[in-house]
Tab-separated table of C-alpha atoms and ligand atoms in Angstrom:
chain	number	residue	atom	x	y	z
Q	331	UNK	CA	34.907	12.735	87.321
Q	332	UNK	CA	34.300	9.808	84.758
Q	333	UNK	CA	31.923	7.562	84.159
Q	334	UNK	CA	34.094	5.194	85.690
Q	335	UNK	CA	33.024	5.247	88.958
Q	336	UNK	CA	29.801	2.779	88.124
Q	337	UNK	CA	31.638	0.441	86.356
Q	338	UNK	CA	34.791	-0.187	87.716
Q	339	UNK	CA	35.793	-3.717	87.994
Q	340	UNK	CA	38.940	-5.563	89.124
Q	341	UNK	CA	40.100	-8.672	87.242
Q	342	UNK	CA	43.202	-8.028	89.111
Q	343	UNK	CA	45.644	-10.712	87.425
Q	344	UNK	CA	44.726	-14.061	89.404
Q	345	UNK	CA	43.425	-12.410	92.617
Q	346	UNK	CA	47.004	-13.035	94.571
Q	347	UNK	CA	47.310	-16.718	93.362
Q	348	UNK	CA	50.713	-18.345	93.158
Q	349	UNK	CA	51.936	-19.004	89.624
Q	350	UNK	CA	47.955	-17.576	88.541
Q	351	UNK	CA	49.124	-13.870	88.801
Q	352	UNK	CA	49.420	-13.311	85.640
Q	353	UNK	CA	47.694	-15.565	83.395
Q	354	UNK	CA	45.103	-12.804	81.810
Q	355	UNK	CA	42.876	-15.154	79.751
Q	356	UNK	CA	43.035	-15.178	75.801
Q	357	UNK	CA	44.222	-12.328	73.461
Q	358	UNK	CA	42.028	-9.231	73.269
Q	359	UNK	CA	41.410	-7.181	70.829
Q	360	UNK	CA	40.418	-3.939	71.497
Q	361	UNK	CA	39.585	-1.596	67.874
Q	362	UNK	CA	38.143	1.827	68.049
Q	363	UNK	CA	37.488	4.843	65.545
Q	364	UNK	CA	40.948	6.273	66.215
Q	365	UNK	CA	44.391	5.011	67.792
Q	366	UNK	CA	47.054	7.129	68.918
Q	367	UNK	CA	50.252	5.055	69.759
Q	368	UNK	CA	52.348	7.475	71.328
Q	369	UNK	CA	54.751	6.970	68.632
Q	370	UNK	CA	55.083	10.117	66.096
Q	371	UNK	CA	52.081	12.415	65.781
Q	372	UNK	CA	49.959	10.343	63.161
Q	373	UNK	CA	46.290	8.926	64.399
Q	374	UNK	CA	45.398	5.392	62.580
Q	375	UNK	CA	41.607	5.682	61.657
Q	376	UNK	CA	40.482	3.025	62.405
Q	377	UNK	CA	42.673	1.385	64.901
Q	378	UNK	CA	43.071	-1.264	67.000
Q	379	UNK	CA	45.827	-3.082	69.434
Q	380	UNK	CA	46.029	-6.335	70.250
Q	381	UNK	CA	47.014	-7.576	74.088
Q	382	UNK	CA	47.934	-11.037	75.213
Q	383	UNK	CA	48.386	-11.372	78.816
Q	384	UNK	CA	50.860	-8.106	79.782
Q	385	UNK	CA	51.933	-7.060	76.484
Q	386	UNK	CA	50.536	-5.752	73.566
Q	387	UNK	CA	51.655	-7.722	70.403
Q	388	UNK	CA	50.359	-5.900	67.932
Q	389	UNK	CA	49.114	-2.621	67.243
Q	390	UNK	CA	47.792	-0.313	63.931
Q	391	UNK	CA	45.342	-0.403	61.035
Q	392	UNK	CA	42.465	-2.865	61.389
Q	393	UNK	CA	42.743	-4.913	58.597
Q	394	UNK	CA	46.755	-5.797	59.187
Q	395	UNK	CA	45.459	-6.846	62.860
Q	396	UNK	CA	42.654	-8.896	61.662
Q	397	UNK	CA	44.912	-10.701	59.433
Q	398	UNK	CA	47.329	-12.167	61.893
Q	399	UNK	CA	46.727	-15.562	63.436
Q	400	UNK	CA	46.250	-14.331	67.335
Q	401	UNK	CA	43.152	-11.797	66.232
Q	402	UNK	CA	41.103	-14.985	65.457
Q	403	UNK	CA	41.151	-16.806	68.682
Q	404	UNK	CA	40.713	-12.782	70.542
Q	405	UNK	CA	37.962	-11.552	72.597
Q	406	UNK	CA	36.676	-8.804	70.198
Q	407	UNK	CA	35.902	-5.448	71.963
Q	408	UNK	CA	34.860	-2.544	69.750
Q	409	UNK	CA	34.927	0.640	71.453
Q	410	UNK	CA	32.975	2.200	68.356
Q	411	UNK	CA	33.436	5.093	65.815
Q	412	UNK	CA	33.797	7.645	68.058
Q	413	UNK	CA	36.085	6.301	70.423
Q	414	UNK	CA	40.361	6.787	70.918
Q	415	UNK	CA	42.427	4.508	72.336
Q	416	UNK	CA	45.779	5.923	72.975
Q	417	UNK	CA	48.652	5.015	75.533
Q	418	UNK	CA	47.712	4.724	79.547
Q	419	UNK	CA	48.530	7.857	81.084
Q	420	UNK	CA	51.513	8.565	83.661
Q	421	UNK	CA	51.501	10.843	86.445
Q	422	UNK	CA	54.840	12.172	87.231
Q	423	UNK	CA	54.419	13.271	90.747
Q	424	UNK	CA	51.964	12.053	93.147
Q	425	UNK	CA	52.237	11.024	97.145
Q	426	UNK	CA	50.096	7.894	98.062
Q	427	UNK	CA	50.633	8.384	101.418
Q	428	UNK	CA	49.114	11.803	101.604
Q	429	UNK	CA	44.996	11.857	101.062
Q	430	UNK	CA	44.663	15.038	99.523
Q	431	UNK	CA	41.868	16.618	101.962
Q	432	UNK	CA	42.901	19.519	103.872
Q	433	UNK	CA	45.104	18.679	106.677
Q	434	UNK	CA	46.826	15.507	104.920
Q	435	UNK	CA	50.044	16.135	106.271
Q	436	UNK	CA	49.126	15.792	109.953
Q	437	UNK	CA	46.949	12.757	108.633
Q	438	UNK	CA	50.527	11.160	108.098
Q	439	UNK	CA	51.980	12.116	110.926
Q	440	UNK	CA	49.391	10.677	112.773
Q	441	UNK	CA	48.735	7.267	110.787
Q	442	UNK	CA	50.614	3.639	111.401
Q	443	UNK	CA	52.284	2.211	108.867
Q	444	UNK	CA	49.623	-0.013	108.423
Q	445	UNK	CA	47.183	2.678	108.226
Q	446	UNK	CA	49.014	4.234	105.398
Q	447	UNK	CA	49.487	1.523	103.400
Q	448	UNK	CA	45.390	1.084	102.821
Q	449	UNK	CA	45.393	5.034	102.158
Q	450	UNK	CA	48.472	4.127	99.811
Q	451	UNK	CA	46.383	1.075	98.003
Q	452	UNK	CA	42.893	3.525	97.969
Q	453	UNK	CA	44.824	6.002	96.170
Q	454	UNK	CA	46.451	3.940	94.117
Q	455	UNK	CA	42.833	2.420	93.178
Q	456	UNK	CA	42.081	6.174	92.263
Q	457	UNK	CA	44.798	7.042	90.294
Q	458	UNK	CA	44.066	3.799	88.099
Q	459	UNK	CA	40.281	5.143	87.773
Q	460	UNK	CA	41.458	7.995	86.261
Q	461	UNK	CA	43.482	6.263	83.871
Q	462	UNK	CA	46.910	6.463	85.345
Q	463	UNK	CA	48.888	3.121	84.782
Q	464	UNK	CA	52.092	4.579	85.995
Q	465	UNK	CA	52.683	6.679	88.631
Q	466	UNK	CA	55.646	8.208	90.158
Q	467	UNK	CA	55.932	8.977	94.098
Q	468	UNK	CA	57.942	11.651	95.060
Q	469	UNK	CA	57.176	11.412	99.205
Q	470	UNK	CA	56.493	9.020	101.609
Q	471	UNK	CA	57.214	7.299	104.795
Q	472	UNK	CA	58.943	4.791	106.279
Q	473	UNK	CA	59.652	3.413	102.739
Q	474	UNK	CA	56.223	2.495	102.344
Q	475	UNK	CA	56.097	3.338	98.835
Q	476	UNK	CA	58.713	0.383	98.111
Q	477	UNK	CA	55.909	-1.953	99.822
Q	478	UNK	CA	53.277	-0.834	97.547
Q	479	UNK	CA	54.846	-0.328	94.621
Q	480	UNK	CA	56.033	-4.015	94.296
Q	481	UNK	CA	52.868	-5.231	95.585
Q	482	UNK	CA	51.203	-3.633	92.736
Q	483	UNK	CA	54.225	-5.071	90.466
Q	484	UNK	CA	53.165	-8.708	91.981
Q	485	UNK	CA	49.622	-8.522	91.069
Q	486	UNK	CA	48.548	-8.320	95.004
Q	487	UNK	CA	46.740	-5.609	94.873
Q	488	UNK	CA	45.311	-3.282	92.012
Q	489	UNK	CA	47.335	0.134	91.130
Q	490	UNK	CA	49.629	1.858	87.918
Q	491	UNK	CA	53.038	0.920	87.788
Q	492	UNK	CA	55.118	2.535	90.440
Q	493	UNK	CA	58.394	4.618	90.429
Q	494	UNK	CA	59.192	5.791	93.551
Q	495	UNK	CA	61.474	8.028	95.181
Q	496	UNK	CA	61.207	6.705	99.274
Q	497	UNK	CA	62.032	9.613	102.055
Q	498	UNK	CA	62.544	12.944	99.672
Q	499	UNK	CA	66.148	14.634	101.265
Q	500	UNK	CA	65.505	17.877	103.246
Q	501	UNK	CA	66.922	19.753	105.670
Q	502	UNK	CA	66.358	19.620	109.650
Q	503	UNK	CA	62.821	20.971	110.090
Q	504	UNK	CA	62.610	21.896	106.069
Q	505	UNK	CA	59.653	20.863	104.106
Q	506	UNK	CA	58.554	17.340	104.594
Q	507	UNK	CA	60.639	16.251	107.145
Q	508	UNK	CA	58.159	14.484	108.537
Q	509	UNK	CA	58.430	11.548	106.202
Q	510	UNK	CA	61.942	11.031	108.004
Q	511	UNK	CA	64.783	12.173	105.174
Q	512	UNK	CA	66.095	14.926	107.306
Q	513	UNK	CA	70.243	15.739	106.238
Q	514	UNK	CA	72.433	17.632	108.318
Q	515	UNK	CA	75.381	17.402	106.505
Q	516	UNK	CA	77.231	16.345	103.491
Q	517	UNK	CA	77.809	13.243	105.452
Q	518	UNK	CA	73.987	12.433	106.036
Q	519	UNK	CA	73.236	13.317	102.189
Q	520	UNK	CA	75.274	10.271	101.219
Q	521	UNK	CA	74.260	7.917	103.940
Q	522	UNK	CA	70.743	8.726	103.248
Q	523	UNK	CA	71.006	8.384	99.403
Q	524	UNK	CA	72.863	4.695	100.119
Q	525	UNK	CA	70.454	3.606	102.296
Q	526	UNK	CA	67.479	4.404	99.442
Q	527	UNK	CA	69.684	2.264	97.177
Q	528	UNK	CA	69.701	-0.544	100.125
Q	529	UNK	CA	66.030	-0.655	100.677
Q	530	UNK	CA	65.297	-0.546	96.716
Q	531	UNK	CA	64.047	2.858	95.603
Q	532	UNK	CA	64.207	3.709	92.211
Q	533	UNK	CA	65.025	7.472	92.850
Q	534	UNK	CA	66.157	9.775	94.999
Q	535	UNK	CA	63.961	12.980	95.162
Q	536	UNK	CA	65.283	16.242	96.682
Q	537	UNK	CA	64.234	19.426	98.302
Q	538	UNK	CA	66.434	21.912	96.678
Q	539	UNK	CA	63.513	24.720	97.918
Q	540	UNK	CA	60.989	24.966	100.882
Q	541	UNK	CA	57.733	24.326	100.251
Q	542	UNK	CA	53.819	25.574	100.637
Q	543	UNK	CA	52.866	22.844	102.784
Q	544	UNK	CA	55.527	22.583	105.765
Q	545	UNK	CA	54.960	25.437	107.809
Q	546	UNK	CA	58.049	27.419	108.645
Q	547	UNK	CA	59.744	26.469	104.967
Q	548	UNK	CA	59.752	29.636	102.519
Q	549	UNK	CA	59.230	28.098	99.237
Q	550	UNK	CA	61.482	30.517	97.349
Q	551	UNK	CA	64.902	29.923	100.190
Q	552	UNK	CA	67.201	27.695	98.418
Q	553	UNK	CA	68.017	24.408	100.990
Q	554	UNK	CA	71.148	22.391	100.098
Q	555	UNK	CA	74.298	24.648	98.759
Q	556	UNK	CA	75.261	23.986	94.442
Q	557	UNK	CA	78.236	21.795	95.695
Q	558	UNK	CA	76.008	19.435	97.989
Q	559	UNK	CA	73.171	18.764	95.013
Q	560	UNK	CA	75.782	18.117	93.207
Q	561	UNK	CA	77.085	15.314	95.873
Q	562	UNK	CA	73.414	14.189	95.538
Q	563	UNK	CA	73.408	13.605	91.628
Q	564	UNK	CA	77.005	11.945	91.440
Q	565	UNK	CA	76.092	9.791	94.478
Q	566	UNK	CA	73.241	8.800	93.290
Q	567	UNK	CA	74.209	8.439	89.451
Q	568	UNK	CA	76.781	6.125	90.741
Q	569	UNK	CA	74.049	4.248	92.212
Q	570	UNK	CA	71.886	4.065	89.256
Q	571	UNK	CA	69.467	6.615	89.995
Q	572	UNK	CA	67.767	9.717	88.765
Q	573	UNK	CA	67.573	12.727	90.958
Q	574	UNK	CA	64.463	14.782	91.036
Q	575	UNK	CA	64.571	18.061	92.665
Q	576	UNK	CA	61.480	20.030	94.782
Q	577	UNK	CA	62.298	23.316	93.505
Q	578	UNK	CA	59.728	26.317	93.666
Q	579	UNK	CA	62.811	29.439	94.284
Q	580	UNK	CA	65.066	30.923	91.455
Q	581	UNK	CA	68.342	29.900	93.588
Q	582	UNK	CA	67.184	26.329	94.170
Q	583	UNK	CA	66.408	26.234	90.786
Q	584	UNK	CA	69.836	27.326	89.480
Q	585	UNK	CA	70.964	25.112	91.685
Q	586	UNK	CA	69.169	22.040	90.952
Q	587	UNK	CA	70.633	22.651	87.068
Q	588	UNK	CA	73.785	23.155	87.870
Q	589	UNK	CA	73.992	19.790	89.574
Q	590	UNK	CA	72.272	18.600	86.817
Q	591	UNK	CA	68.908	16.754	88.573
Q	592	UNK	CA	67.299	14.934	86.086
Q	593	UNK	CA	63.627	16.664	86.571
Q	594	UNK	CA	62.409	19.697	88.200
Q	595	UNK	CA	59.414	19.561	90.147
Q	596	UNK	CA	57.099	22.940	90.460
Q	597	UNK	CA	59.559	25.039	88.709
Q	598	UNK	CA	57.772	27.908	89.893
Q	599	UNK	CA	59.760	30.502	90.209
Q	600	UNK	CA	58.396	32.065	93.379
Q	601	UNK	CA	59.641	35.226	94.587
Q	602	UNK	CA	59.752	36.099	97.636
Q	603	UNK	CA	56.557	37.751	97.421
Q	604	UNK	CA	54.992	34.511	97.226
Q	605	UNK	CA	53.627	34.934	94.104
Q	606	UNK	CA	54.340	31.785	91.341
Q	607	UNK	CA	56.215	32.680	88.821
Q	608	UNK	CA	57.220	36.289	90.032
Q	609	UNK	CA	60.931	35.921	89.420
Q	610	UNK	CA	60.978	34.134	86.531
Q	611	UNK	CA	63.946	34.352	84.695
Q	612	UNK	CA	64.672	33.589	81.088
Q	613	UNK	CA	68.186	32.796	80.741
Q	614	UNK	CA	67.870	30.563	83.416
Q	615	UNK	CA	64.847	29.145	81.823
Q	616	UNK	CA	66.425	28.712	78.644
Q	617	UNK	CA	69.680	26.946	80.823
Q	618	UNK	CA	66.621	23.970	81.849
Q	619	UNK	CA	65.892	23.701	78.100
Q	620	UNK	CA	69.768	23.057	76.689
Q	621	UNK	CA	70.481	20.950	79.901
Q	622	UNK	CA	67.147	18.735	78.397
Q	623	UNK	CA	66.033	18.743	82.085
Q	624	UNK	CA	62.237	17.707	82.406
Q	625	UNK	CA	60.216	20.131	84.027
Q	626	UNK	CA	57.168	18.696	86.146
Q	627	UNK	CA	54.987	22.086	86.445
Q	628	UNK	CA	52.330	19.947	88.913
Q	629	UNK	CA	49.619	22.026	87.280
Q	630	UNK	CA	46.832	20.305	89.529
Q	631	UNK	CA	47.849	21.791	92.675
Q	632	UNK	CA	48.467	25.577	91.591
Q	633	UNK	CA	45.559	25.616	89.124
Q	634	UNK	CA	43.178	24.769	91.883
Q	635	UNK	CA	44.284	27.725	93.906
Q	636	UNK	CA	42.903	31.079	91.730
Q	637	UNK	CA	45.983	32.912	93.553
Q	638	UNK	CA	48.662	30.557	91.911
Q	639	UNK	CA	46.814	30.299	88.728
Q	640	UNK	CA	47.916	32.807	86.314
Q	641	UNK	CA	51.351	32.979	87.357
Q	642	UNK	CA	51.790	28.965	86.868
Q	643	UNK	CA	49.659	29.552	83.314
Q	644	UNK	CA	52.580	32.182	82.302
Q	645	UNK	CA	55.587	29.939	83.662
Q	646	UNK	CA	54.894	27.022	82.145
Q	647	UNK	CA	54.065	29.109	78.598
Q	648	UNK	CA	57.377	30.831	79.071
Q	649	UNK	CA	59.064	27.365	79.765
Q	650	UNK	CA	57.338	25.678	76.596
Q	651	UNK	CA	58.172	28.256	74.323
Q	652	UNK	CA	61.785	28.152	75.404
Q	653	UNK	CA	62.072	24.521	74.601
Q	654	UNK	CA	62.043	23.277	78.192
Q	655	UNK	CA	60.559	19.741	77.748
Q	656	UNK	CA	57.145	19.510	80.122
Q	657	UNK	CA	56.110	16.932	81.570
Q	658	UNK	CA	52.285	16.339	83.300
Q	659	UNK	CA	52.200	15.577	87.125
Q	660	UNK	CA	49.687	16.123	89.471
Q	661	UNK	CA	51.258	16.179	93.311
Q	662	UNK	CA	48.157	14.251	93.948
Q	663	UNK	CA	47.742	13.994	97.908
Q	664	UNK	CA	49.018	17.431	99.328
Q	665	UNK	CA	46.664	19.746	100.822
Q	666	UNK	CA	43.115	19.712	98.600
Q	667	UNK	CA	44.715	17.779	95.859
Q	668	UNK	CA	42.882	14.322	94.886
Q	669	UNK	CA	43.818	11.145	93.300
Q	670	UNK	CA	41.530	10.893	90.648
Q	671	UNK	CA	41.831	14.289	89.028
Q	672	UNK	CA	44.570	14.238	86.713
Q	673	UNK	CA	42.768	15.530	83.755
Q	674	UNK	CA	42.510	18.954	85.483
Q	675	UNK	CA	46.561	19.488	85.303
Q	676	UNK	CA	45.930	18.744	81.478
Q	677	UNK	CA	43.486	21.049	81.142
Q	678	UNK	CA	45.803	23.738	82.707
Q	679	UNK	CA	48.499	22.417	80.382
Q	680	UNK	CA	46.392	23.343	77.436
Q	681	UNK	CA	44.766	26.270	78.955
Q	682	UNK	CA	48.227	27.877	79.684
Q	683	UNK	CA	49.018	27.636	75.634
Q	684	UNK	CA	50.546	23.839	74.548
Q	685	UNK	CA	49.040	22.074	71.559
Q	686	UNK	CA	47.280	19.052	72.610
Q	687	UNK	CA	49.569	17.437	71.193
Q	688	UNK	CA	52.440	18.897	73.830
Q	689	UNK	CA	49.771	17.782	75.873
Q	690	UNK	CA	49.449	14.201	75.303
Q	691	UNK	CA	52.875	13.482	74.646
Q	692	UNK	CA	53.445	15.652	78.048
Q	693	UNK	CA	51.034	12.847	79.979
Q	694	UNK	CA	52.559	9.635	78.062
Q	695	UNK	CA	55.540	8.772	76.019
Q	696	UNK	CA	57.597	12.065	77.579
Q	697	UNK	CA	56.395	11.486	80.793
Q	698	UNK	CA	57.826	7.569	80.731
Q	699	UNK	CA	61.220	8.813	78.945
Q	700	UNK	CA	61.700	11.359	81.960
Q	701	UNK	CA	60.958	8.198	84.506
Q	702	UNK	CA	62.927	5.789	82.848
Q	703	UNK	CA	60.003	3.473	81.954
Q	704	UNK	CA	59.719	4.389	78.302
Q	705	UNK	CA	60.958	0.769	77.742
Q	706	UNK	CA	58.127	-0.802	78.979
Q	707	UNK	CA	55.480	1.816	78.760
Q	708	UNK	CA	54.385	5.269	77.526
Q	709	UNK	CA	53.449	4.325	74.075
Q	710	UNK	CA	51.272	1.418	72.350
Q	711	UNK	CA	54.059	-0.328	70.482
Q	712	UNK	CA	54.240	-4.067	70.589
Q	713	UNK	CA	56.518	-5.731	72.710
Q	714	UNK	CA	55.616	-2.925	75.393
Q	715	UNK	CA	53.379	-3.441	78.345
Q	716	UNK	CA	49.464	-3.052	77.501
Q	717	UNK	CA	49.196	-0.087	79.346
Q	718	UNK	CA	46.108	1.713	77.428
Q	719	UNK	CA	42.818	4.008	77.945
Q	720	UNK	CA	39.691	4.699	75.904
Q	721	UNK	CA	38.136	7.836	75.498
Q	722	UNK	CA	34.729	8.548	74.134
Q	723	UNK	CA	35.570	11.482	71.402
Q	724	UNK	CA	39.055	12.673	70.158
Q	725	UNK	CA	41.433	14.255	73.104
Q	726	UNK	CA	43.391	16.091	69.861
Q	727	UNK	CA	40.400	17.947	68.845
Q	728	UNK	CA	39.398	18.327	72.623
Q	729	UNK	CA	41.555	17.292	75.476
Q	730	UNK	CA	37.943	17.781	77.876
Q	731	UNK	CA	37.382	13.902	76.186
Q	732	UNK	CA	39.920	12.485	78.615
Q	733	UNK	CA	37.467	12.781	81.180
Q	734	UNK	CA	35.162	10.474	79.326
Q	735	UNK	CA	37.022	7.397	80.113
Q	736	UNK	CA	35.292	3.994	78.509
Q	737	UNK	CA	38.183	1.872	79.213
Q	738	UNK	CA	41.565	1.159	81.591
Q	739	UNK	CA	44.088	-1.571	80.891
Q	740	UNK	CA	47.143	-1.951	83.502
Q	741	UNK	CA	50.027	-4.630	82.258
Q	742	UNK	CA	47.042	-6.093	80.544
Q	743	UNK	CA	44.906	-6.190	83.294
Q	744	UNK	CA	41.629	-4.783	82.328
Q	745	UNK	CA	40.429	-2.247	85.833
Q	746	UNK	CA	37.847	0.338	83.555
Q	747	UNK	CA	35.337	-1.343	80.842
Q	748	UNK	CA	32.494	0.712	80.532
Q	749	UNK	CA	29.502	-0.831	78.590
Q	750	UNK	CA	28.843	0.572	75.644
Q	751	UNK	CA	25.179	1.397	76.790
Q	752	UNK	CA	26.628	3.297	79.945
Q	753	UNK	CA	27.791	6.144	77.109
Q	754	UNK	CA	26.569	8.096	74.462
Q	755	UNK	CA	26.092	5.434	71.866
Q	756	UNK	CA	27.655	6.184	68.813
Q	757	UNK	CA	26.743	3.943	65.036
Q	758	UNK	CA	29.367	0.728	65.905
Q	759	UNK	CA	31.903	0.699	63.147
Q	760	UNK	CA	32.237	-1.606	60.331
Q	761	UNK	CA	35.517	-2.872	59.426
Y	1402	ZN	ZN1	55.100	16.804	95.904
């Protein structure tokens, strides 16, 4: 999907040395036509941020960068006049573990551990490709996510920053089980959500609804009861996590608000017809809005499927005029549902009536607030993490240009350079 794929390159932080991990060379600095921190809605023309090692130290106008003393000993890379280099893009909902063909729950079921882990890593690759330098995981097994996520955070093997959620809670039998978080009682609720804390998750996700992909689960039933979610949130609030609730039904959905989860995940509103957003309701709609609950529309997977289409297109329009703050997630890996395609869900995003704007803010800086992360990521302020992506053309004017990726920085790590004469050319910019 970009022109990525010919050019991708690892200089993946000291290959696994001890004490080398992170030792990224000299300062960079990367300048291009426009910059878009992330931070308020003004582009710098031309811009330009400056990395050293993880971080970015210093970010804005060109001639305030050239002017400090780290710019003269930095690798210059000009991305040219027609180029954007805005803040690295954050999925809010993908599963590793789940390969996104068309059986990939039964490819689970059926892998080792240490099968899943390379699918985990090869996705994770993927994600990165598509310039995702965090990514949150709302589903897998065996806690597998925890293993890849801080091998990632290590620098022993390439991937975004990972938030992740472990075994999402579900009933006996209800959608996902298979990934082992089964509850049959108030009781097992709270031992599961204390074990989570034990092995190190940073979440605890939720299935306040069945699902599409678990056969026998009815995505519009409602699973847990209002007074059990509510268990879920204080117990895990008292545990220092964020709850994020599966939720495609209007019941689960109240629900899940009442209890006061910290994002919703499909928001769908399915009726019991099936049919996205066929019981949407307003009041309840503007209810997610005052509670400032982040809703996670995963316009990827419904947009793909021309039944679910229009219905998710008028749902999340309804939700955005309301207020309800959106954020962009994929749930990359469920049935048909790749790794590398996050620019489709933004598409949809636009497509179903947000400014691009709404849109990029939806895919960085709002995205890391609703994770937690915004301290480290989700904008290009210095200080931050150098998570950062180049586009060739302006995503404001034309969100299509975040498929032209021309460059993919990770903690600093540079994964995406394309060469300048691997795109259209455009006159290099004079500063
Ligand atoms: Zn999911």
């Amino acid at each position: 999907m970009n022109a990525s794929a010919n050019s991708l390159y690892f200089r993946c932080a000291g290959g696994g040395r001890p004490g080398a991990r992170f030792d990224l060379s000299g300062p960079r600095l990367y300048t291009a036509g426009t910059l878009l921190t992330g931070v308020g809605t003004e582009a710098i023309r031309p811009g330009g941020v400056l990395v050293r090692g993880t971080s970015i130290i210093a970010a804005g106008a060109i001639p305030a960068l050239l002017a400090t003393d780290h710019s003269r000993s930095a690798e210059l890379v000009d991305l040219g006049a027609g180029a954007t280099i805005m803040p690295g893009l954050v999925d809010s909902h993908v599963h590793l573990g789940l390969d996104g063909g068309p059986r990939p729950a039964e490819r689970m079921q059926g892998e080792s551990e240490a099968e899943q882990v390379v699918l985990m890593l090869r996705n994770a690759v993927s994600l990165l490709a598509a310039g995702v330098t965090t990514a949150r995981d709302l589903g897998a097994k065996s806690f597998l996510d925890i293993t890849v996520r801080d091998a990632v955070s290590r620098g022993d093997a390439p991937g975004p920053r990972l938030v992740v959620a472990g075994r999402p809670l579900t009933p006996k039998g209800g959608h996902c089980w298979f990934m082992g978080g089964e509850c049959e009682s108030p009781q097992d609720l709270r031992e599961m959500i204390h074990q989570h804390h034990e092995m190190g998750t940073d979440l605890i996700k939720v299935m306040s609804t069945g699902g599409f992909i678990t056969s026998g689960s009815a995505p519009w039933s409602a699973n847990f009861s209002a007074g059990e979610l509510a268990m879920v949130v204080k117990e895990a609030s008292s545990l220092g996590m964020r709850v994020a609730a599966h939720a495609h039904g209007r019941e689960g959905i109240s629900r899940a608000v009442t209890a006061g989860v910290a994002t919703l995940e499909h928001c769908s509103f399915t009726g019991r017809d099936g049919m996205v957003g066929s019981d949407f309701d307003p009041a309840l709609a503007d209810k997610i809005a005052a509670a400032e609950i982040y809703v996670c529309p995963t316009t990827n997977i419904h947009s793909l499927l021309p039944e679910r289409a229009e219905g998710v297109a008028r749902v999340i329009a309804e939700l955005h005029q309301r207020g309800v703050r959106i954020i962009a997630g994929t749930d990359a890996g469920v049935d048909n549902c790749a790794h590398g395609e996050y620019q489709i869900g933004l598409e949809a995003l636009a497509k179903a009536g947000l400014p691009a704007s709404e849109v990029l803010a939806a895919a960085t800086a709002r995205a890391a607030r609703a994770l937690g992360v915004d301290d480290r990521t989700g904008s290009i302020t210095p200080g931050r993490d150098a998570d950062l992506i180049a586009v060739d053309g302006d995503p404001l004017a034309d969100i299509s240009a975040l498929r032209r990726l021309i460059l993919v920085v990770a903690r600093g790590a540079e994964h995406v350079r394309v060469a300048r004469s691997a795109w259209p050319g455009r006159p290099r910019v004079t500063y």
